[in-house]
Amino acid sequence: MAPSARPLAPSPNVPLLAVAGAVAVANLYFPQPLLAAVARGLDVPERTAGLITPAAQFGYALGILLLVPLADTARLRRLASVLLALTCAALLVAAAAPGIVTLALATLALSTTTVLPQILTPVAAVLADPGRRGRVVGLVGLGLTLGSTLSRTVSGAVTDATGTWRTAYVVAAAATAVLLCVLPRRLPERLGPPGERGGGSYARLLAGLPRLLAAHRELRVPALLGACAFAAFSVFWAVLAFHLASPPLGYGPGAAGLFGVLTLPAALLSAGAGPLADRYGAAAVGAGGLVCAGLGLAVAGLLPYSPAALVAGANLLVVGVGSCQVANQARIFGIGRAVAARVNTVFMLATFGGGAAGSLAGTWLYAAHGWPAALFAAGACVGVGGLVLVTALVRPAVPTCGSVGTREAGVVHPRTPQGES
């Protein structure tokens, strides 16, 4: 058996990877309910304290671009240890921050290094049997969903119980330290094929990202679908709080936060998209996800002042977008384990780019034309995603010279530009 065809490692410990992803991704979201307490504690305006959120988003995008590609060539155990140690240190600096500038810089640092979830997902996918890849991606994604959702509740409860927002940062640092002691030793030494010792310089890794997009249709289509779906998702959530606060609803700011809990069942249900993708294919699951997202937007648009309709629409949207995400990631990791982290980098950058564009467009449209215009834009994003999927199905991919087994092993084939694996 050729070295590149040998299994990389035994099947992954999926529950551990899901829990690790939940703990790591929680560091991005737990500060959001604390902003008012931070403003009071540091004696700054709430608008100034609100800078913590964009600092976290920018840092996470920066980490995905600059750090996640390293997982293709670096020693995974060492990389995970360094990232977790840096995150833990930044959390402790944030907990002791004397002012908002220090806190914002610490947030930028910790969000840049807490990109471990985007490394664990390809690790789980490439270690899984091809027939179980969707299931594994769905379970790890479920961990990320629970971490992002429940972390807000936990941090708020800890702050209420102790009377200071700093305790939440200390608790997060302690959880990250526990992860540092447990996770690295359970990871494989490398993500790439056995015997691989790097794919060139760091600059070459980053420069190869656009070439990956050009070389692999299996990456271009999911990236476009991910951008469209997340754009629609972001339009809805960016304007929901404004819509709930406007007459005749007139709900307070806590109502939008409650929607996160009310849509948790939908987030759990979206994990089932993984086994469906294994059985029926990523394209079928992605199409179903787009249909669910479109139905959710239609319900919320046709009954804009019904709380029950808004909750139902939000749940359909979460199920739809979550299912698309799982199906798309299950598809891209079939390109090969030698480039798994880099294809995930490209996919996540496209997804976050679509989300950012959706947030900006939704906020502007709502301010100018109201709820119907914003939802129409979200529906248009879903429609574009549907066109992308239909076009991909009508125009079959050009056959490659490598077999499926070869591609799964990450071996270079003629259509891959030199230096990509």
Short mmCIF file of C-alpha atoms in Angstrom, two decimals:
data_model
loop_
_atom_site.label_atom_id
_atom_site.label_comp_id
_atom_site.label_asym_id
_atom_site.label_seq_id
_atom_site.Cartn_x
_atom_site.Cartn_y
_atom_site.Cartn_z
CA MET A 1 0.00 0.00 0.00
CA ALA A 2 1.36 3.41 -0.95
CA PRO A 3 2.20 5.74 1.92
CA SER A 4 -0.34 8.32 0.80
CA ALA A 5 -3.08 5.71 0.75
CA ARG A 6 -2.59 4.51 4.32
CA PRO A 7 -5.09 5.73 6.89
CA LEU A 8 -3.90 8.83 8.69
CA ALA A 9 -5.13 7.75 12.11
CA PRO A 10 -7.99 5.89 13.76
CA SER A 11 -11.46 7.40 13.60
CA PRO A 12 -11.63 10.72 15.45
CA ASN A 13 -12.98 11.14 18.96
CA VAL A 14 -15.91 13.18 17.69
CA PRO A 15 -17.44 14.02 21.11
CA LEU A 16 -14.12 15.40 22.30
CA LEU A 17 -13.68 17.48 19.15
CA ALA A 18 -17.25 18.78 19.46
CA VAL A 19 -16.73 19.79 23.11
CA ALA A 20 -13.37 21.37 22.28
CA GLY A 21 -14.96 23.34 19.46
CA ALA A 22 -17.75 24.49 21.76
CA VAL A 23 -15.31 25.72 24.42
CA ALA A 24 -13.13 27.49 21.87
CA VAL A 25 -15.92 29.19 19.92
CA ALA A 26 -17.56 30.33 23.17
CA ASN A 27 -14.69 32.79 23.61
CA LEU A 28 -16.08 34.76 20.68
CA TYR A 29 -19.63 35.07 21.92
CA PHE A 30 -19.70 35.08 25.72
CA PRO A 31 -18.75 38.81 25.98
CA GLN A 32 -21.80 39.98 24.01
CA PRO A 33 -24.28 40.02 26.95
CA LEU A 34 -21.65 41.74 29.13
CA LEU A 35 -21.25 44.94 27.13
CA ALA A 36 -23.52 47.02 29.34
CA ALA A 37 -21.72 45.76 32.46
CA VAL A 38 -18.37 46.50 30.80
CA ALA A 39 -19.49 50.04 30.02
CA ARG A 40 -20.48 50.62 33.65
CA GLY A 41 -17.39 48.93 35.07
CA LEU A 42 -14.93 50.84 32.89
CA ASP A 43 -16.97 54.06 32.94
CA VAL A 44 -17.30 54.39 29.17
CA PRO A 45 -20.33 54.94 26.92
CA GLU A 46 -22.16 51.82 25.76
CA ARG A 47 -21.30 52.69 22.15
CA THR A 48 -17.62 52.58 23.07
CA ALA A 49 -18.02 49.25 24.86
CA GLY A 50 -19.76 47.99 21.73
CA LEU A 51 -16.41 48.09 19.91
CA ILE A 52 -15.65 44.77 21.58
CA THR A 53 -17.96 42.94 19.14
CA PRO A 54 -16.38 44.12 15.86
CA ALA A 55 -12.93 43.60 17.39
CA ALA A 56 -13.83 39.95 17.98
CA GLN A 57 -15.24 39.52 14.47
CA PHE A 58 -12.23 41.12 12.80
CA GLY A 59 -9.80 39.08 14.89
CA TYR A 60 -11.57 35.82 14.06
CA ALA A 61 -11.52 36.54 10.33
CA LEU A 62 -7.83 37.46 10.60
CA GLY A 63 -7.08 34.22 12.42
CA ILE A 64 -8.92 32.15 9.81
CA LEU A 65 -6.87 33.75 7.05
CA LEU A 66 -3.46 33.75 8.73
CA LEU A 67 -3.48 30.76 11.11
CA VAL A 68 -5.87 28.05 9.88
CA PRO A 69 -3.85 27.29 6.70
CA LEU A 70 -0.91 26.30 8.92
CA ALA A 71 -2.81 23.18 9.98
CA ASP A 72 -2.08 21.61 6.59
CA THR A 73 1.66 21.54 7.21
CA ALA A 74 2.36 22.25 10.90
CA ARG A 75 2.44 19.76 13.76
CA LEU A 76 -1.16 19.80 14.95
CA ARG A 77 -0.42 19.10 18.59
CA ARG A 78 2.09 21.92 18.82
CA LEU A 79 -0.17 24.31 16.89
CA ALA A 80 -3.16 23.55 19.10
CA SER A 81 -1.08 23.97 22.26
CA VAL A 82 0.27 27.35 21.16
CA LEU A 83 -3.15 28.65 20.12
CA LEU A 84 -4.81 27.55 23.36
CA ALA A 85 -2.01 28.97 25.51
CA LEU A 86 -2.17 32.34 23.74
CA THR A 87 -5.96 32.42 24.03
CA CYS A 88 -5.80 31.65 27.74
CA ALA A 89 -3.24 34.42 28.29
CA ALA A 90 -5.31 36.95 26.33
CA LEU A 91 -8.43 36.05 28.36
CA LEU A 92 -6.55 36.73 31.60
CA VAL A 93 -5.32 40.07 30.24
CA ALA A 94 -8.91 40.94 29.34
CA ALA A 95 -10.08 39.97 32.83
CA ALA A 96 -7.57 42.39 34.36
CA ALA A 97 -7.96 45.14 31.74
CA PRO A 98 -7.79 48.61 33.34
CA GLY A 99 -9.48 50.31 30.40
CA ILE A 100 -11.45 49.78 27.22
CA VAL A 101 -8.38 50.04 24.96
CA THR A 102 -6.65 47.16 26.74
CA LEU A 103 -9.85 45.13 26.68
CA ALA A 104 -10.36 45.73 22.95
CA LEU A 105 -6.76 44.77 22.13
CA ALA A 106 -7.02 41.65 24.30
CA THR A 107 -10.28 40.76 22.54
CA LEU A 108 -8.62 41.19 19.16
CA ALA A 109 -5.77 38.91 20.25
CA LEU A 110 -7.90 36.16 21.78
CA SER A 111 -10.34 36.09 18.85
CA THR A 112 -7.41 35.78 16.43
CA THR A 113 -5.99 32.76 18.26
CA THR A 114 -9.28 31.04 19.11
CA VAL A 115 -9.68 29.73 15.55
CA LEU A 116 -9.22 26.15 16.75
CA PRO A 117 -12.82 25.24 15.72
CA GLN A 118 -11.90 25.87 12.09
CA ILE A 119 -8.97 23.47 12.50
CA LEU A 120 -10.88 20.77 14.36
CA THR A 121 -13.60 20.57 11.71
CA PRO A 122 -11.24 19.51 8.89
CA VAL A 123 -9.37 17.23 11.30
CA ALA A 124 -12.60 15.41 12.13
CA ALA A 125 -13.67 15.29 8.49
CA VAL A 126 -10.46 13.85 7.04
CA LEU A 127 -10.08 11.27 9.81
CA ALA A 128 -13.64 10.02 9.32
CA ASP A 129 -14.59 7.34 6.81
CA PRO A 130 -15.85 8.98 3.58
CA GLY A 131 -19.31 7.51 4.15
CA ARG A 132 -19.54 9.18 7.58
CA ARG A 133 -17.99 12.56 6.73
CA GLY A 134 -21.29 14.43 6.74
CA ARG A 135 -22.32 12.92 10.07
CA VAL A 136 -19.01 13.87 11.69
CA VAL A 137 -19.07 17.42 10.32
CA GLY A 138 -22.64 17.79 11.55
CA LEU A 139 -21.75 16.66 15.08
CA VAL A 140 -18.75 18.98 15.34
CA GLY A 141 -20.90 21.78 13.95
CA LEU A 142 -23.49 21.02 16.61
CA GLY A 143 -20.81 21.56 19.25
CA LEU A 144 -19.99 24.95 17.74
CA THR A 145 -23.67 25.89 17.72
CA LEU A 146 -24.15 24.93 21.36
CA GLY A 147 -20.98 26.75 22.38
CA SER A 148 -21.94 29.96 20.64
CA THR A 149 -25.51 29.86 21.96
CA LEU A 150 -25.09 28.68 25.53
CA SER A 151 -21.96 30.74 26.23
CA ARG A 152 -24.07 33.91 26.28
CA THR A 153 -26.38 32.41 28.90
CA VAL A 154 -23.52 31.14 31.06
CA SER A 155 -21.55 34.40 30.98
CA GLY A 156 -24.64 36.40 31.88
CA ALA A 157 -25.44 34.08 34.79
CA VAL A 158 -21.84 34.18 36.06
CA THR A 159 -21.78 37.97 35.89
CA ASP A 160 -25.10 38.26 37.72
CA ALA A 161 -23.93 35.85 40.41
CA THR A 162 -20.58 37.52 41.05
CA GLY A 163 -21.44 41.14 40.30
CA THR A 164 -18.55 41.67 37.88
CA TRP A 165 -18.01 40.96 34.20
CA ARG A 166 -14.36 40.07 34.86
CA THR A 167 -15.35 36.72 36.41
CA ALA A 168 -16.74 35.53 33.08
CA TYR A 169 -13.32 36.07 31.47
CA VAL A 170 -11.62 34.15 34.29
CA VAL A 171 -14.05 31.24 33.86
CA ALA A 172 -13.38 31.24 30.11
CA ALA A 173 -9.63 31.22 30.74
CA ALA A 174 -10.01 28.26 33.12
CA ALA A 175 -12.05 26.30 30.56
CA THR A 176 -9.44 27.02 27.89
CA ALA A 177 -6.66 25.90 30.24
CA VAL A 178 -8.45 22.58 30.82
CA LEU A 179 -8.74 22.16 27.07
CA LEU A 180 -5.01 22.85 26.74
CA CYS A 181 -4.28 19.95 29.11
CA VAL A 182 -6.58 17.49 27.35
CA LEU A 183 -6.94 18.18 23.64
CA PRO A 184 -3.47 18.37 22.02
CA ARG A 185 -2.42 14.85 23.01
CA ARG A 186 -5.59 13.46 21.41
CA LEU A 187 -4.90 15.01 18.02
CA PRO A 188 -2.92 13.38 15.21
CA GLU A 189 0.62 14.63 14.73
CA ARG A 190 -0.18 16.02 11.29
CA LEU A 191 -3.26 16.62 9.17
CA GLY A 192 -1.56 15.88 5.83
CA PRO A 193 -0.61 12.47 4.48
CA PRO A 194 2.02 10.44 6.36
CA GLY A 195 5.52 11.51 5.49
CA GLU A 196 4.52 15.01 4.36
CA ARG A 197 6.75 17.65 5.93
CA GLY A 198 5.33 20.88 4.62
CA GLY A 199 3.94 22.46 1.50
CA GLY A 200 6.43 25.29 1.05
CA SER A 201 6.85 28.54 2.89
CA TYR A 202 4.16 30.28 4.88
CA ALA A 203 3.83 32.94 2.16
CA ARG A 204 3.34 30.18 -0.40
CA LEU A 205 0.57 28.65 1.70
CA LEU A 206 -1.34 31.94 1.73
CA ALA A 207 -0.62 32.71 -1.92
CA GLY A 208 -2.04 29.30 -2.88
CA LEU A 209 -5.50 30.03 -1.47
CA PRO A 210 -6.83 31.75 -4.64
CA ARG A 211 -5.38 28.95 -6.76
CA LEU A 212 -7.30 26.40 -4.72
CA LEU A 213 -10.50 28.27 -5.51
CA ALA A 214 -9.64 28.34 -9.21
CA ALA A 215 -8.65 24.67 -9.34
CA HIS A 216 -11.56 23.04 -7.52
CA ARG A 217 -15.15 23.39 -8.57
CA GLU A 218 -15.97 21.35 -5.46
CA LEU A 219 -14.80 24.42 -3.53
CA ARG A 220 -16.19 27.21 -5.72
CA VAL A 221 -19.81 26.05 -5.62
CA PRO A 222 -19.97 25.49 -1.82
CA ALA A 223 -18.19 28.82 -1.24
CA LEU A 224 -20.79 30.68 -3.30
CA LEU A 225 -23.63 28.78 -1.63
CA GLY A 226 -22.19 29.48 1.81
CA ALA A 227 -21.84 33.18 1.05
CA CYS A 228 -25.42 33.45 -0.23
CA ALA A 229 -26.97 31.47 2.64
CA PHE A 230 -25.06 33.32 5.35
CA ALA A 231 -25.84 36.67 3.72
CA ALA A 232 -29.57 35.90 4.01
CA PHE A 233 -29.08 34.71 7.59
CA SER A 234 -27.19 37.89 8.53
CA VAL A 235 -29.77 40.21 6.94
CA PHE A 236 -32.48 38.68 9.11
CA TRP A 237 -30.57 38.78 12.40
CA ALA A 238 -29.07 42.21 11.76
CA VAL A 239 -32.51 43.86 11.59
CA LEU A 240 -34.57 41.60 13.87
CA ALA A 241 -33.87 43.62 17.02
CA PHE A 242 -34.95 46.85 15.28
CA HIS A 243 -38.12 45.22 13.98
CA LEU A 244 -39.03 43.79 17.38
CA ALA A 245 -38.54 47.21 19.00
CA SER A 246 -40.69 49.07 16.47
CA PRO A 247 -44.48 49.52 16.81
CA PRO A 248 -46.74 47.67 17.11
CA LEU A 249 -44.46 45.01 18.65
CA GLY A 250 -42.47 47.31 20.93
CA TYR A 251 -40.34 44.63 22.56
CA GLY A 252 -37.22 45.47 24.58
CA PRO A 253 -33.66 44.43 23.69
CA GLY A 254 -34.00 41.16 25.61
CA ALA A 255 -36.49 39.86 23.06
CA ALA A 256 -33.88 39.50 20.31
CA GLY A 257 -31.64 37.61 22.71
CA LEU A 258 -34.52 35.30 23.56
CA PHE A 259 -34.74 34.34 19.89
CA GLY A 260 -31.33 32.71 20.23
CA VAL A 261 -32.76 30.30 22.80
CA LEU A 262 -36.02 29.82 20.91
CA THR A 263 -34.13 28.74 17.80
CA LEU A 264 -31.89 26.29 19.63
CA PRO A 265 -34.10 23.30 18.65
CA ALA A 266 -33.64 24.27 15.00
CA ALA A 267 -29.88 24.46 15.48
CA LEU A 268 -29.90 20.96 16.99
CA LEU A 269 -32.04 19.69 14.14
CA SER A 270 -29.62 21.02 11.53
CA ALA A 271 -26.99 18.53 12.76
CA GLY A 272 -29.14 15.85 11.12
CA ALA A 273 -28.11 17.28 7.76
CA GLY A 274 -24.82 15.39 8.07
CA PRO A 275 -26.22 11.86 7.81
CA LEU A 276 -28.59 13.05 5.08
CA ALA A 277 -25.64 14.41 3.10
CA ASP A 278 -23.88 11.05 3.46
CA ARG A 279 -26.94 9.23 2.16
CA TYR A 280 -28.40 11.55 -0.49
CA GLY A 281 -25.51 13.84 -1.39
CA ALA A 282 -24.51 17.38 -0.43
CA ALA A 283 -26.36 18.96 -3.36
CA ALA A 284 -29.74 17.51 -2.31
CA VAL A 285 -29.28 18.59 1.31
CA GLY A 286 -28.12 22.04 0.23
CA ALA A 287 -31.19 22.44 -1.96
CA GLY A 288 -33.45 21.42 0.91
CA GLY A 289 -31.69 23.89 3.17
CA LEU A 290 -32.27 26.74 0.73
CA VAL A 291 -35.96 25.81 0.49
CA CYS A 292 -36.28 25.87 4.30
CA ALA A 293 -34.51 29.22 4.49
CA GLY A 294 -36.78 30.67 1.80
CA LEU A 295 -39.90 29.42 3.59
CA GLY A 296 -38.69 30.95 6.85
CA LEU A 297 -38.19 34.34 5.24
CA ALA A 298 -41.60 34.10 3.57
CA VAL A 299 -43.34 33.34 6.88
CA ALA A 300 -41.58 36.21 8.64
CA GLY A 301 -42.39 38.56 5.77
CA LEU A 302 -46.05 37.66 5.34
CA LEU A 303 -46.83 37.83 9.09
CA PRO A 304 -44.38 40.49 10.26
CA TYR A 305 -46.18 41.38 13.50
CA SER A 306 -46.96 37.86 14.72
CA PRO A 307 -44.42 36.73 17.36
CA ALA A 308 -45.26 33.10 16.66
CA ALA A 309 -44.67 33.57 12.93
CA LEU A 310 -41.37 35.33 13.57
CA VAL A 311 -40.21 32.49 15.81
CA ALA A 312 -41.31 29.90 13.24
CA GLY A 313 -39.60 31.81 10.44
CA ALA A 314 -36.40 32.15 12.45
CA ASN A 315 -36.36 28.41 13.15
CA LEU A 316 -36.86 27.54 9.49
CA LEU A 317 -34.07 29.94 8.56
CA VAL A 318 -31.69 28.44 11.14
CA VAL A 319 -32.44 24.88 10.00
CA GLY A 320 -31.99 25.83 6.36
CA VAL A 321 -28.74 27.76 6.71
CA GLY A 322 -27.31 25.24 9.18
CA SER A 323 -28.08 22.36 6.82
CA CYS A 324 -26.41 24.20 3.93
CA GLN A 325 -23.34 24.79 6.07
CA VAL A 326 -22.99 21.12 7.02
CA ALA A 327 -23.58 19.92 3.46
CA ASN A 328 -21.11 22.39 1.99
CA GLN A 329 -18.35 21.48 4.43
CA ALA A 330 -18.92 17.76 3.92
CA ARG A 331 -18.41 18.39 0.20
CA ILE A 332 -15.27 20.52 0.35
CA PHE A 333 -13.39 18.11 2.61
CA GLY A 334 -13.68 15.46 -0.10
CA ILE A 335 -11.05 17.41 -2.07
CA GLY A 336 -8.31 15.77 -0.02
CA ARG A 337 -6.73 15.90 3.40
CA ALA A 338 -3.50 17.50 2.15
CA VAL A 339 -5.37 20.79 1.63
CA ALA A 340 -8.25 20.34 4.10
CA ALA A 341 -7.40 23.30 6.32
CA ARG A 342 -6.83 25.60 3.37
CA VAL A 343 -10.10 24.73 1.64
CA ASN A 344 -11.86 25.37 4.94
CA THR A 345 -10.09 28.73 5.12
CA VAL A 346 -11.37 29.73 1.68
CA PHE A 347 -14.88 28.46 2.45
CA MET A 348 -15.12 30.25 5.79
CA LEU A 349 -13.76 33.51 4.38
CA ALA A 350 -16.40 33.39 1.65
CA THR A 351 -19.08 32.61 4.22
CA PHE A 352 -18.04 35.42 6.56
CA GLY A 353 -17.76 37.79 3.60
CA GLY A 354 -21.34 37.04 2.62
CA GLY A 355 -22.44 37.52 6.22
CA ALA A 356 -20.73 40.89 6.50
CA ALA A 357 -22.27 42.08 3.23
CA GLY A 358 -25.68 40.86 4.38
CA SER A 359 -25.42 42.68 7.71
CA LEU A 360 -24.48 45.97 6.04
CA ALA A 361 -27.12 45.69 3.30
CA GLY A 362 -29.84 44.60 5.72
CA THR A 363 -29.22 47.46 8.14
CA TRP A 364 -29.21 50.04 5.33
CA LEU A 365 -32.36 48.65 3.67
CA TYR A 366 -34.23 48.47 6.95
CA ALA A 367 -33.37 52.07 7.81
CA ALA A 368 -34.41 53.25 4.34
CA HIS A 369 -37.36 51.02 3.47
CA GLY A 370 -38.29 48.89 6.48
CA TRP A 371 -38.75 45.19 7.24
CA PRO A 372 -40.21 44.08 3.86
CA ALA A 373 -37.24 45.47 1.90
CA ALA A 374 -34.73 43.78 4.20
CA LEU A 375 -36.48 40.40 3.92
CA PHE A 376 -36.78 40.80 0.16
CA ALA A 377 -33.00 41.23 0.01
CA ALA A 378 -32.52 38.13 2.16
CA GLY A 379 -34.84 36.21 -0.15
CA ALA A 380 -32.85 37.42 -3.14
CA CYS A 381 -29.69 35.98 -1.57
CA VAL A 382 -31.44 32.62 -1.18
CA GLY A 383 -32.59 32.86 -4.81
CA VAL A 384 -29.05 33.50 -6.02
CA GLY A 385 -27.90 30.49 -4.02
CA GLY A 386 -30.56 28.40 -5.74
CA LEU A 387 -29.38 29.57 -9.16
CA VAL A 388 -25.81 28.65 -8.26
CA LEU A 389 -26.92 25.17 -7.22
CA VAL A 390 -29.08 24.62 -10.32
CA THR A 391 -26.26 25.79 -12.58
CA ALA A 392 -23.85 23.42 -10.88
CA LEU A 393 -26.24 20.51 -11.38
CA VAL A 394 -26.94 21.36 -15.03
CA ARG A 395 -23.23 21.74 -15.83
CA PRO A 396 -21.51 18.58 -14.54
CA ALA A 397 -17.94 18.87 -13.34
CA VAL A 398 -15.13 18.15 -15.80
CA PRO A 399 -13.74 14.67 -15.07
CA THR A 400 -10.34 14.56 -13.44
CA CYS A 401 -7.52 12.11 -14.02
CA GLY A 402 -7.32 11.04 -10.39
CA SER A 403 -9.56 8.42 -8.83
CA VAL A 404 -11.79 9.12 -5.89
CA GLY A 405 -9.48 7.19 -3.63
CA THR A 406 -6.54 9.24 -4.80
CA ARG A 407 -8.37 12.49 -4.17
CA GLU A 408 -9.38 11.36 -0.72
CA ALA A 409 -5.78 10.65 0.12
CA GLY A 410 -4.79 14.16 -0.88
CA VAL A 411 -2.51 13.11 -3.75
CA VAL A 412 -1.80 15.73 -6.39
CA HIS A 413 -3.68 15.19 -9.63
CA PRO A 414 -3.27 16.99 -12.97
CA ARG A 415 -5.94 19.64 -12.39
CA THR A 416 -4.40 20.85 -9.12
CA PRO A 417 -1.86 23.68 -9.51
CA GLN A 418 1.65 22.86 -8.38
CA GLY A 419 2.21 23.48 -4.69
CA GLU A 420 -1.42 23.05 -3.62
CA SER A 421 -0.95 19.69 -1.91
#
